Amino acid sequence: MIRTLAFSAKAFAEDALQAHFLVLLSLRSDTALPSGVQDALEALETDGLFQLMRLPPVPPHMRPRTWGKLQLWTLLEYELVLYLDADTLIVGSLNELFLEAVTAGPRLAFAAALTRSMAGLNAGVFLLRPDAKMYEAMNTSLETRHLWAGRSRWSGQTWKGEHRQNVGVDLGAVAEGCPACSNSSSLSQINGAGFDSQPGSQRNVLDDQDHLNEFVATHLAYMGEINIPSIRKEAISGDTASTTGTAGKCTRSNVWLQPYLATLAVNSPPYVPDAESNMAIFGEYCTLPMAYNFCATSDCLQRLAASGTVQQAALHRQLKQEGGSSRLGARVLHWPGALRKPWQRCAPAARSQLDDAWWHYYAAACAVAPLGARCQLSC
């Protein structure tokens, strides 16, 4: 699946960006990839599709996914890094996003799209600026997370307890079951009563994303949604949060930001007092337009169609600039959740138009695959 994502990135690559597509291998010291997988990855690297980067071994107490994402902040040779889950597909140019982030300056440290509820950040796609101090702060935060008390303001799940298990999970669909997240007026009353009865996989899906939300919200200053010229065609109102840093690049005036702003206003940090007193502000962050992490599963699309006015406003703005596009104005498609991936839709009749986009790039990548990395998926 990495092959398809990398091929889609290459299709929309622009020379002016000087971008590299990296595949990070996050493995424990006693774990190795199957030889066939390793050989195929190396053949694709030799063919120029991507660059492999083997990370330091994963500590025993940490998930490989958590460790891998943490290491993104150590890539100091890059000015900006855009992380993409393997179940995503690039279907539009990312040039504007990088240009706006570059011109925003070094104070812009992080950016991610909102979850479908618009009340938290989705960890499936995010932009970051590598920074050694940020890495150290996040690593410390992860190491002391077991001391956090109370419930997450993002999902309502408890920070402590048996529900926080050390297993690998798919982090794509998060905070979608939060009863308070669909109504900004009740965000301050999140109690998470429904989460302790959720299946283990659903609780684990929330874990790392809750941590990322809390870390970003307590270490960076929120500036609003980043302005992408071709998406935000209407005039900027000047409603920026500051006259320095990201001012002019992000705005808080969009109606769909209200649920997220309401969640930020819930003053319930989970840190113990000693940890809280050591917190520092490392810069500013913005949210990304929905187009950069557009949930492509049928379940997501059905719920979005029946969602509240804030979600409809964000979708309407996205569709307005693309007209009748079969990809709904998206730049990055995302298929979160088990049994919802496009490669699980083998029969063409079972695929949506967005699934067809994935299969299109998969077929194109397979057509030029090197001998050592022939495609194995066939219908």
XYZ file of C-alpha atoms in Angstrom:
379
model
C 0.000 0.000 0.000
C 3.031 2.230 0.545
C 3.792 1.757 -3.144
C 0.443 3.287 -4.172
C 0.755 6.243 -1.814
C 4.327 6.927 -2.952
C 3.309 6.721 -6.599
C 0.481 9.204 -6.039
C 2.949 11.545 -4.316
C 5.294 11.266 -7.266
C 2.437 12.035 -9.673
C 1.828 15.369 -7.958
C 5.440 16.179 -7.093
C 6.663 19.599 -8.169
C 10.356 20.202 -8.749
C 10.301 23.550 -6.975
C 9.524 21.823 -3.665
C 12.596 19.550 -3.653
C 10.523 17.059 -1.662
C 11.602 13.555 -0.696
C 9.210 10.677 0.018
C 10.488 8.817 3.065
C 9.304 5.421 4.325
C 10.153 5.134 8.021
C 10.718 1.630 9.403
C 9.777 1.569 13.092
C 10.642 -1.889 14.476
C 11.569 -3.416 17.804
C 15.124 -4.728 18.209
C 13.890 -8.339 18.064
C 11.650 -7.786 15.023
C 12.460 -7.909 11.322
C 10.387 -7.472 8.195
C 9.639 -10.652 6.226
C 12.405 -11.131 3.678
C 10.036 -10.728 0.741
C 8.748 -7.415 2.072
C 12.257 -6.148 2.781
C 13.424 -7.145 -0.701
C 10.440 -5.418 -2.346
C 10.987 -2.207 -0.384
C 14.648 -2.144 -1.305
C 13.820 -2.762 -4.976
C 11.351 0.139 -4.959
C 13.935 2.350 -3.255
C 16.528 1.442 -5.886
C 13.934 2.267 -8.532
C 13.634 5.773 -7.072
C 10.067 5.591 -5.768
C 11.007 6.472 -2.170
C 13.798 6.467 0.401
C 13.886 3.962 3.257
C 14.849 5.198 6.711
C 15.320 2.686 9.515
C 14.623 4.315 12.867
C 16.307 3.476 16.185
C 14.727 0.378 17.800
C 11.372 0.935 19.452
C 11.566 0.970 23.283
C 9.769 -2.029 24.832
C 7.147 0.132 26.543
C 6.152 2.120 23.438
C 4.107 1.282 20.357
C 6.040 1.196 17.063
C 3.545 3.681 15.598
C 3.986 6.073 18.533
C 7.775 5.815 18.347
C 7.773 6.333 14.585
C 5.713 9.506 14.792
C 7.862 10.840 17.608
C 10.990 10.439 15.447
C 9.558 12.790 12.832
C 10.699 15.712 14.983
C 14.322 14.499 14.698
C 14.473 14.907 10.889
C 16.366 18.178 11.251
C 17.736 18.052 7.711
C 14.223 18.954 6.497
C 12.504 22.293 6.957
C 9.026 20.732 6.942
C 7.709 17.169 7.136
C 4.254 16.044 6.021
C 3.245 12.774 7.685
C 0.747 10.535 5.859
C -0.816 7.313 7.132
C -0.367 4.352 4.779
C -4.119 4.289 4.100
C -4.069 7.690 2.408
C -3.746 8.760 -1.220
C -2.618 12.075 -2.689
C -5.088 13.243 -5.338
C -4.163 16.907 -5.651
C -1.222 19.252 -5.481
C 0.358 19.867 -2.067
C 2.428 22.774 -3.382
C 0.217 25.502 -1.907
C 0.267 23.899 1.528
C 4.058 23.793 1.654
C 4.401 27.313 0.258
C 1.991 28.748 2.828
C 3.774 26.878 5.621
C 7.186 28.114 4.473
C 6.056 31.725 4.206
C 4.346 31.523 7.600
C 7.828 31.310 9.089
C 9.467 29.262 11.829
C 6.779 30.016 14.408
C 4.421 27.649 12.574
C 5.392 24.376 14.240
C 2.481 22.053 13.440
C -0.717 21.716 11.408
C -3.340 18.965 11.151
C -6.896 18.609 9.894
C -9.797 18.261 12.292
C -11.639 15.037 12.971
C -15.060 14.581 11.434
C -16.618 15.968 14.624
C -14.473 19.127 14.153
C -13.609 18.928 17.867
C -10.052 17.561 17.730
C -7.035 16.986 15.491
C -6.799 13.874 13.324
C -3.368 12.214 13.445
C -3.615 10.539 10.021
C -2.124 13.516 8.163
C -0.125 16.316 9.754
C 2.543 18.855 8.909
C 5.382 19.582 11.334
C 8.614 21.492 11.604
C 11.388 19.210 12.977
C 12.812 20.556 16.207
C 15.078 18.960 18.831
C 13.450 20.742 21.785
C 9.990 19.759 20.578
C 11.171 16.156 20.317
C 12.517 16.168 23.868
C 9.309 17.709 25.233
C 7.092 15.210 23.439
C 9.265 12.281 24.500
C 9.068 13.438 28.116
C 5.313 13.800 27.747
C 4.990 10.248 26.431
C 7.211 8.858 29.187
C 5.102 10.510 31.897
C 1.703 9.888 30.329
C 0.971 7.116 32.838
C 0.765 9.848 35.490
C -2.021 11.740 33.731
C -5.304 11.757 35.621
C -8.947 12.348 34.775
C -10.538 12.105 31.349
C -9.459 13.325 27.961
C -11.267 16.457 26.826
C -10.891 15.154 23.265
C -12.648 11.805 23.535
C -13.878 11.516 27.116
C -11.728 8.411 27.595
C -9.885 8.036 30.885
C -6.169 8.824 30.747
C -5.312 6.140 33.295
C -6.451 2.565 33.602
C -6.660 -0.761 31.858
C -8.173 0.759 28.712
C -4.829 2.355 27.730
C -3.143 -0.717 26.295
C 0.262 -0.890 24.634
C -0.745 -2.320 21.260
C -0.523 -1.201 17.657
C -3.716 0.308 16.240
C -5.117 2.185 13.266
C -5.397 5.832 14.318
C -7.503 7.045 11.440
C -11.014 7.388 12.875
C -10.907 9.132 16.205
C -13.279 10.935 18.546
C -16.202 10.087 16.302
C -18.198 8.431 19.050
C -17.747 11.231 21.552
C -21.293 12.220 22.539
C -20.252 15.765 23.391
C -18.158 16.355 20.290
C -21.084 16.876 17.944
C -22.422 19.742 20.027
C -20.073 22.565 20.907
C -22.362 23.797 23.680
C -21.843 20.594 25.662
C -18.096 20.174 25.187
C -17.397 21.434 28.682
C -19.491 18.565 30.072
C -17.548 15.687 28.484
C -17.542 12.750 30.875
C -16.801 9.908 28.520
C -19.448 7.670 30.013
C -19.827 5.760 26.769
C -16.150 5.029 26.212
C -15.408 2.634 29.043
C -17.877 0.216 27.450
C -16.347 0.495 23.976
C -14.468 -2.462 22.446
C -10.738 -2.483 23.176
C -9.786 -1.635 19.603
C -11.902 1.523 19.655
C -10.403 2.653 22.968
C -6.881 2.009 21.671
C -7.591 3.971 18.492
C -8.174 7.024 20.668
C -5.034 6.733 22.779
C -2.179 8.211 20.731
C -4.415 10.745 19.062
C -5.675 11.989 22.423
C -2.071 12.435 23.529
C -1.093 14.322 20.374
C -4.116 16.620 20.781
C -3.292 17.358 24.411
C 0.404 17.894 23.775
C -0.156 20.273 20.870
C -2.883 22.215 22.690
C -0.721 22.742 25.784
C 2.633 23.427 24.135
C 1.662 25.491 21.086
C -0.589 28.499 20.516
C -3.570 27.909 18.210
C -3.916 30.442 15.388
C -6.819 29.101 13.316
C -7.122 27.327 9.969
C -4.289 27.832 7.507
C -5.381 29.811 4.467
C -4.878 27.974 1.171
C -5.491 30.514 -1.620
C -7.236 28.187 -4.074
C -9.513 26.838 -1.329
C -10.190 30.067 0.526
C -11.089 32.330 -2.383
C -13.142 34.736 -0.317
C -11.346 37.716 1.234
C -9.536 37.127 4.504
C -11.329 38.987 7.257
C -8.148 39.865 9.147
C -9.425 37.828 12.092
C -6.029 36.451 13.070
C -4.989 35.652 16.597
C -1.801 37.699 16.598
C 0.097 40.367 14.694
C 3.244 38.218 14.598
C 4.217 34.704 13.563
C 1.445 33.090 11.527
C -0.687 36.231 11.295
C -2.133 36.499 7.813
C -1.673 32.756 7.175
C -4.256 31.345 9.597
C -7.682 32.572 10.659
C -10.102 31.625 13.424
C -13.237 33.046 11.803
C -14.485 29.887 10.051
C -17.684 28.599 11.612
C -16.498 24.981 11.545
C -13.711 25.825 14.003
C -16.226 26.519 16.783
C -16.313 22.941 18.153
C -12.509 22.822 18.290
C -12.272 26.220 19.965
C -14.849 25.041 22.497
C -12.758 21.944 23.256
C -9.667 24.109 23.731
C -11.624 26.185 26.220
C -12.140 23.127 28.450
C -9.420 23.785 30.999
C -8.722 20.259 32.196
C -5.056 19.424 31.564
C -4.297 15.859 32.648
C -0.812 16.594 33.953
C 0.216 16.266 37.558
C 1.282 19.649 39.029
C 5.046 19.036 38.726
C 4.761 18.140 35.042
C 2.443 21.050 34.336
C 4.852 23.553 35.862
C 7.544 22.495 33.389
C 5.473 23.118 30.283
C 6.789 25.567 27.679
C 5.370 27.149 24.532
C 7.286 26.108 21.419
C 5.491 28.087 18.721
C 2.157 28.184 16.977
C -0.060 25.710 15.152
C -2.927 25.813 12.687
C -5.548 23.401 11.492
C -5.605 22.197 7.877
C -8.615 22.425 5.581
C -10.688 19.251 5.332
C -9.325 18.711 1.811
C -5.943 17.607 3.211
C -7.385 14.699 5.203
C -10.680 13.841 3.558
C -12.294 10.714 4.973
C -13.110 8.555 1.927
C -14.960 5.603 3.468
C -18.660 5.144 2.745
C -19.397 5.333 6.482
C -17.617 8.692 6.749
C -19.330 10.105 3.679
C -22.766 9.022 4.865
C -22.228 10.540 8.289
C -20.813 13.711 6.793
C -23.894 14.064 4.594
C -26.076 13.802 7.704
C -23.838 15.880 9.971
C -24.361 19.268 11.566
C -24.063 22.720 10.085
C -20.381 23.236 10.925
C -19.311 20.145 8.994
C -21.607 21.057 6.128
C -20.077 24.535 5.975
C -16.553 23.098 5.693
C -17.620 20.632 3.007
C -19.528 23.302 1.074
C -16.433 25.521 0.987
C -14.361 22.591 -0.276
C -16.863 21.619 -2.979
C -17.334 25.223 -4.054
C -13.810 25.454 -5.428
C -13.930 22.073 -7.192
C -17.439 22.066 -8.658
C -18.516 18.561 -9.597
C -15.181 16.838 -9.056
C -15.503 13.092 -8.492
C -12.942 13.468 -5.686
C -15.008 16.102 -3.861
C -12.272 18.718 -3.869
C -9.910 16.589 -1.784
C -6.118 16.844 -1.944
C -5.517 13.817 0.305
C -7.982 10.943 0.674
C -8.001 8.864 3.856
C -9.617 5.458 4.520
C -9.561 5.018 8.333
C -10.903 1.981 10.133
C -10.603 -1.774 9.755
C -12.292 -3.436 6.772
C -12.785 -0.071 5.055
C -9.687 0.055 2.885
C -9.971 0.384 -0.917
C -7.726 -2.662 -1.435
C -10.395 -4.700 0.386
C -12.880 -3.784 -2.362
C -11.706 -6.232 -4.997
C -14.898 -6.305 -7.043
C -15.333 -3.067 -9.065
C -19.047 -3.047 -8.225
C -18.166 -2.750 -4.524
C -15.970 0.328 -4.991
C -16.862 3.974 -4.720
C -15.415 6.600 -7.049
C -12.890 7.415 -4.335
C -11.922 3.742 -4.056
C -11.480 3.744 -7.839
C -8.929 6.551 -7.467
C -6.793 4.297 -5.248
C -7.055 1.395 -7.688
C -6.088 3.707 -10.549
C -2.802 4.647 -8.863
C -2.212 1.077 -7.745
C -2.510 -0.184 -11.340
C -0.265 2.619 -12.607
C 2.391 1.826 -9.978
C 2.239 -1.899 -10.746
C 2.667 -1.262 -14.473
C 6.156 0.157 -13.872
C 7.154 -1.982 -10.874
C 10.734 -3.316 -10.908
C 11.332 -7.067 -11.115
C 12.052 -7.366 -7.404
C 8.787 -5.711 -6.372
C 6.029 -7.093 -8.552
C 2.513 -6.419 -7.260
C 0.900 -9.302 -5.408
C -2.651 -7.963 -5.073
C -4.926 -9.089 -7.871
C -8.648 -9.516 -8.348
